[in-house]
Tab-separated table of N, CA and C in Angstrom:
chain	number	residue	atom	x	y	z
A	23	MET	N	-189.045	-159.860	-129.746
A	23	MET	CA	-189.276	-160.670	-128.565
A	23	MET	C	-189.855	-159.823	-127.429
A	24	LYS	N	-189.297	-158.606	-127.223
A	24	LYS	CA	-189.808	-157.728	-126.170
A	24	LYS	C	-191.231	-157.302	-126.490
A	25	LEU	N	-191.522	-157.097	-127.754
A	25	LEU	CA	-192.867	-156.699	-128.158
A	25	LEU	C	-193.870	-157.801	-127.834
A	26	ARG	N	-193.476	-159.030	-128.065
A	26	ARG	CA	-194.361	-160.165	-127.771
A	26	ARG	C	-194.661	-160.245	-126.264
A	27	LYS	N	-193.642	-160.063	-125.435
A	27	LYS	CA	-193.837	-160.084	-123.985
A	27	LYS	C	-194.761	-158.944	-123.551
A	28	MET	N	-194.593	-157.779	-124.167
A	28	MET	CA	-195.427	-156.629	-123.830
A	28	MET	C	-196.881	-156.895	-124.208
A	29	ILE	N	-197.102	-157.496	-125.363
A	29	ILE	CA	-198.465	-157.820	-125.806
A	29	ILE	C	-199.095	-158.836	-124.860
A	30	LEU	N	-198.350	-159.839	-124.445
A	30	LEU	CA	-198.870	-160.832	-123.508
A	30	LEU	C	-199.213	-160.196	-122.164
A	31	LEU	N	-198.360	-159.308	-121.691
A	31	LEU	CA	-198.607	-158.635	-120.417
A	31	LEU	C	-199.868	-157.766	-120.489
A	32	VAL	N	-200.006	-156.998	-121.533
A	32	VAL	CA	-201.184	-156.137	-121.701
A	32	VAL	C	-202.444	-156.989	-121.816
A	33	SER	N	-202.372	-158.093	-122.534
A	33	SER	CA	-203.518	-158.992	-122.664
A	33	SER	C	-203.918	-159.586	-121.321
A	34	ALA	N	-202.954	-159.998	-120.536
A	34	ALA	CA	-203.238	-160.569	-119.216
A	34	ALA	C	-203.878	-159.526	-118.308
A	35	LEU	N	-203.372	-158.314	-118.325
A	35	LEU	CA	-203.947	-157.245	-117.507
A	35	LEU	C	-205.374	-156.927	-117.934
A	36	PHE	N	-205.628	-156.956	-119.223
A	36	PHE	CA	-206.978	-156.699	-119.726
A	36	PHE	C	-207.944	-157.777	-119.235
A	37	ILE	N	-207.531	-159.015	-119.283
A	37	ILE	CA	-208.384	-160.123	-118.838
A	37	ILE	C	-208.688	-159.989	-117.352
A	38	VAL	N	-207.686	-159.673	-116.549
A	38	VAL	CA	-207.896	-159.507	-115.117
A	38	VAL	C	-208.832	-158.337	-114.847
A	39	ALA	N	-208.674	-157.249	-115.568
A	39	ALA	CA	-209.507	-156.064	-115.361
A	39	ALA	C	-210.959	-156.308	-115.748
A	40	CYS	N	-211.206	-157.266	-116.605
A	40	CYS	CA	-212.558	-157.546	-117.087
A	40	CYS	C	-213.162	-158.777	-116.412
A	41	THR	N	-212.796	-159.007	-115.183
A	41	THR	CA	-213.339	-160.147	-114.455
A	41	THR	C	-214.857	-160.106	-114.499
A	42	ASN	N	-215.448	-161.216	-114.856
A	42	ASN	CA	-216.903	-161.289	-114.931
A	42	ASN	C	-217.418	-161.976	-113.674
A	43	TYR	N	-217.921	-161.182	-112.758
A	43	TYR	CA	-218.392	-161.735	-111.491
A	43	TYR	C	-219.660	-162.563	-111.649
A	44	LYS	N	-220.345	-162.404	-112.760
A	44	LYS	CA	-221.532	-163.238	-112.995
A	44	LYS	C	-221.123	-164.704	-113.088
A	45	ASN	N	-220.017	-164.971	-113.748
A	45	ASN	CA	-219.535	-166.351	-113.868
A	45	ASN	C	-218.957	-166.865	-112.545
A	46	LEU	N	-218.236	-166.010	-111.845
A	46	LEU	CA	-217.612	-166.444	-110.598
A	46	LEU	C	-218.635	-166.754	-109.509
A	47	THR	N	-219.724	-165.982	-109.432
A	47	THR	CA	-220.725	-166.267	-108.397
A	47	THR	C	-221.380	-167.620	-108.618
A	48	ASN	N	-221.384	-168.114	-109.852
A	48	ASN	CA	-221.930	-169.447	-110.123
A	48	ASN	C	-221.087	-170.547	-109.487
A	49	ALA	N	-219.826	-170.244	-109.181
A	49	ALA	CA	-218.928	-171.233	-108.565
A	49	ALA	C	-219.073	-171.264	-107.045
A	50	LEU	N	-219.874	-170.356	-106.493
A	50	LEU	CA	-220.054	-170.300	-105.048
A	50	LEU	C	-221.234	-171.153	-104.618
A	51	ALA	N	-221.167	-171.647	-103.381
A	51	ALA	CA	-222.245	-172.479	-102.839
A	51	ALA	C	-222.535	-172.054	-101.401
A	52	PRO	N	-223.803	-172.069	-101.005
A	52	PRO	CA	-224.142	-171.729	-99.625
A	52	PRO	C	-223.329	-172.568	-98.642
A	53	GLY	N	-222.904	-171.917	-97.560
A	53	GLY	CA	-222.127	-172.613	-96.546
A	53	GLY	C	-220.624	-172.448	-96.687
A	54	MET	N	-220.156	-171.916	-97.822
A	54	MET	CA	-218.719	-171.704	-97.998
A	54	MET	C	-218.228	-170.686	-96.973
A	55	THR	N	-216.980	-170.815	-96.546
A	55	THR	CA	-216.389	-169.857	-95.613
A	55	THR	C	-215.975	-168.600	-96.371
A	56	LYS	N	-215.680	-167.547	-95.616
A	56	LYS	CA	-215.214	-166.302	-96.230
A	56	LYS	C	-213.932	-166.556	-97.028
A	57	GLN	N	-213.022	-167.347	-96.470
A	57	GLN	CA	-211.766	-167.617	-97.164
A	57	GLN	C	-212.002	-168.377	-98.460
A	58	GLU	N	-212.926	-169.317	-98.468
A	58	GLU	CA	-213.237	-170.050	-99.696
A	58	GLU	C	-213.805	-169.105	-100.754
A	59	VAL	N	-214.635	-168.165	-100.328
A	59	VAL	CA	-215.186	-167.180	-101.262
A	59	VAL	C	-214.078	-166.307	-101.828
A	60	VAL	N	-213.178	-165.837	-100.970
A	60	VAL	CA	-212.061	-165.012	-101.431
A	60	VAL	C	-211.157	-165.796	-102.376
A	61	ASN	N	-210.989	-167.086	-102.143
A	61	ASN	CA	-210.184	-167.907	-103.052
A	61	ASN	C	-210.783	-167.939	-104.452
A	62	VAL	N	-212.098	-167.887	-104.560
A	62	VAL	CA	-212.776	-167.907	-105.862
A	62	VAL	C	-212.875	-166.499	-106.449
A	63	MET	N	-213.309	-165.537	-105.635
A	63	MET	CA	-213.648	-164.202	-106.123
A	63	MET	C	-212.504	-163.189	-106.053
A	64	GLY	N	-211.523	-163.458	-105.192
A	64	GLY	CA	-210.493	-162.461	-104.934
A	64	GLY	C	-210.925	-161.586	-103.763
A	65	ASN	N	-210.100	-160.608	-103.437
A	65	ASN	CA	-210.425	-159.720	-102.322
A	65	ASN	C	-211.559	-158.777	-102.717
A	66	PRO	N	-212.480	-158.519	-101.803
A	66	PRO	CA	-213.597	-157.635	-102.122
A	66	PRO	C	-213.168	-156.180	-102.253
A	67	TYR	N	-213.943	-155.448	-103.020
A	67	TYR	CA	-213.727	-154.013	-103.187
A	67	TYR	C	-214.112	-153.284	-101.907
A	68	GLU	N	-215.160	-153.778	-101.259
A	68	GLU	CA	-215.681	-153.148	-100.050
A	68	GLU	C	-216.333	-154.203	-99.169
A	69	LYS	N	-216.347	-153.960	-97.864
A	69	LYS	CA	-217.013	-154.843	-96.901
A	69	LYS	C	-217.933	-153.993	-96.029
A	70	SER	N	-219.057	-154.586	-95.606
A	70	SER	CA	-219.918	-153.907	-94.639
A	70	SER	C	-220.369	-154.918	-93.594
A	71	ILE	N	-220.595	-154.421	-92.387
A	71	ILE	CA	-221.029	-155.274	-91.287
A	71	ILE	C	-222.336	-154.728	-90.747
A	72	ASP	N	-223.300	-155.633	-90.575
A	72	ASP	CA	-224.600	-155.285	-89.995
A	72	ASP	C	-224.862	-156.272	-88.867
A	73	GLY	N	-224.598	-155.845	-87.655
A	73	GLY	CA	-224.708	-156.766	-86.525
A	73	GLY	C	-223.622	-157.824	-86.619
A	74	LYS	N	-224.028	-159.074	-86.712
A	74	LYS	CA	-223.069	-160.178	-86.823
A	74	LYS	C	-222.917	-160.662	-88.262
A	75	LYS	N	-223.651	-160.053	-89.185
A	75	LYS	CA	-223.573	-160.456	-90.594
A	75	LYS	C	-222.637	-159.527	-91.351
A	76	GLU	N	-221.971	-160.075	-92.365
A	76	GLU	CA	-221.023	-159.303	-93.158
A	76	GLU	C	-221.346	-159.465	-94.637
A	77	THR	N	-221.106	-158.414	-95.392
A	77	THR	CA	-221.349	-158.441	-96.831
A	77	THR	C	-220.093	-157.977	-97.556
A	78	TYR	N	-219.721	-158.700	-98.611
A	78	TYR	CA	-218.598	-158.334	-99.462
A	78	TYR	C	-219.157	-157.805	-100.778
A	79	TYR	N	-218.538	-156.749	-101.296
A	79	TYR	CA	-218.937	-156.164	-102.571
A	79	TYR	C	-217.766	-156.234	-103.544
A	80	TYR	N	-218.072	-156.599	-104.768
A	80	TYR	CA	-217.075	-156.698	-105.828
A	80	TYR	C	-217.532	-155.864	-107.004
A	81	THR	N	-216.598	-155.251	-107.694
A	81	THR	CA	-216.913	-154.499	-108.900
A	81	THR	C	-215.757	-154.625	-109.880
A	82	SER	N	-216.087	-154.661	-111.153
A	82	SER	CA	-215.072	-154.806	-112.186
A	82	SER	C	-215.547	-154.118	-113.453
A	83	GLY	N	-214.611	-153.536	-114.162
A	83	GLY	CA	-214.934	-152.903	-115.430
A	83	GLY	C	-215.644	-151.568	-115.239
A	84	SER	N	-216.166	-151.039	-116.335
A	84	SER	CA	-216.903	-149.785	-116.277
A	84	SER	C	-217.875	-149.720	-117.444
A	85	GLY	N	-218.840	-148.839	-117.308
A	85	GLY	CA	-219.818	-148.645	-118.371
A	85	GLY	C	-220.550	-149.921	-118.727
A	86	THR	N	-220.619	-150.219	-120.003
A	86	THR	CA	-221.312	-151.398	-120.509
A	86	THR	C	-220.689	-152.689	-120.001
A	87	PHE	N	-219.401	-152.665	-119.733
A	87	PHE	CA	-218.679	-153.871	-119.327
A	87	PHE	C	-218.571	-154.033	-117.814
A	88	ARG	N	-219.301	-153.250	-117.055
A	88	ARG	CA	-219.231	-153.290	-115.592
A	88	ARG	C	-220.027	-154.475	-115.043
A	89	THR	N	-219.416	-155.223	-114.145
A	89	THR	CA	-220.125	-156.278	-113.422
A	89	THR	C	-219.880	-156.077	-111.931
A	90	GLN	N	-220.894	-156.386	-111.145
A	90	GLN	CA	-220.793	-156.252	-109.703
A	90	GLN	C	-221.369	-157.490	-109.047
A	91	ALA	N	-220.919	-157.730	-107.828
A	91	ALA	CA	-221.439	-158.867	-107.069
A	91	ALA	C	-221.587	-158.458	-105.611
A	92	LYS	N	-222.572	-159.050	-104.968
A	92	LYS	CA	-222.820	-158.830	-103.545
A	92	LYS	C	-222.874	-160.209	-102.891
A	93	ILE	N	-222.018	-160.431	-101.912
A	93	ILE	CA	-221.892	-161.724	-101.250
A	93	ILE	C	-222.207	-161.529	-99.767
A	94	SER	N	-223.237	-162.205	-99.265
A	94	SER	CA	-223.657	-162.062	-97.872
A	94	SER	C	-223.297	-163.301	-97.066
A	95	PHE	N	-222.787	-163.042	-95.854
A	95	PHE	CA	-222.404	-164.112	-94.938
A	95	PHE	C	-223.291	-164.073	-93.701
A	96	ASP	N	-223.580	-165.250	-93.151
A	96	ASP	CA	-224.393	-165.321	-91.937
A	96	ASP	C	-223.544	-165.000	-90.706
A	97	GLU	N	-224.158	-165.096	-89.532
A	97	GLU	CA	-223.462	-164.755	-88.285
A	97	GLU	C	-222.304	-165.686	-87.959
A	98	ASN	N	-222.228	-166.844	-88.628
A	98	ASN	CA	-221.122	-167.787	-88.423
A	98	ASN	C	-220.023	-167.629	-89.474
A	99	GLY	N	-220.176	-166.649	-90.366
A	99	GLY	CA	-219.161	-166.406	-91.392
A	99	GLY	C	-219.259	-167.327	-92.588
A	100	HIS	N	-220.434	-167.920	-92.805
A	100	HIS	CA	-220.636	-168.806	-93.947
A	100	HIS	C	-221.512	-168.123	-95.006
A	101	LEU	N	-221.235	-168.441	-96.260
A	101	LEU	CA	-221.976	-167.844	-97.364
A	101	LEU	C	-223.460	-168.106	-97.234
A	102	GLU	N	-224.212	-167.042	-97.283
A	102	GLU	CA	-225.667	-167.130	-97.179
A	102	GLU	C	-226.313	-166.874	-98.537
A	103	LYS	N	-225.816	-165.829	-99.240
A	103	LYS	CA	-226.415	-165.450	-100.517
A	103	LYS	C	-225.372	-164.755	-101.383
A	104	ALA	N	-225.387	-165.080	-102.666
A	104	ALA	CA	-224.463	-164.445	-103.617
A	104	ALA	C	-225.208	-164.140	-104.904
A	105	TYR	N	-225.064	-162.908	-105.348
A	105	TYR	CA	-225.644	-162.587	-106.651
A	105	TYR	C	-224.827	-161.498	-107.334
A	106	SER	N	-224.913	-161.482	-108.634
A	106	SER	CA	-224.203	-160.482	-109.429
A	106	SER	C	-225.198	-159.683	-110.226
A	107	TYR	N	-224.789	-158.488	-110.594
A	107	TYR	CA	-225.670	-157.602	-111.354
A	107	TYR	C	-224.855	-156.675	-112.226
């Protein structure tokens, strides 16, 4: 029984670690608020501010399995552009 719980826990952690931001960015739409984006994508790995605009950066995995996303917000804090690479 303990082994089964351990396998489930390891499997869940693996799935979370392999988040595919390419799929998640498809769920975003222009005009969404920062909080709505965080509800879909989770907390960003990094944020940058350029004047009144803000950009969130996401990264997951490594090597061949690495996915990244860049989410840009306008001066009103609404989603302007989202793409993954």
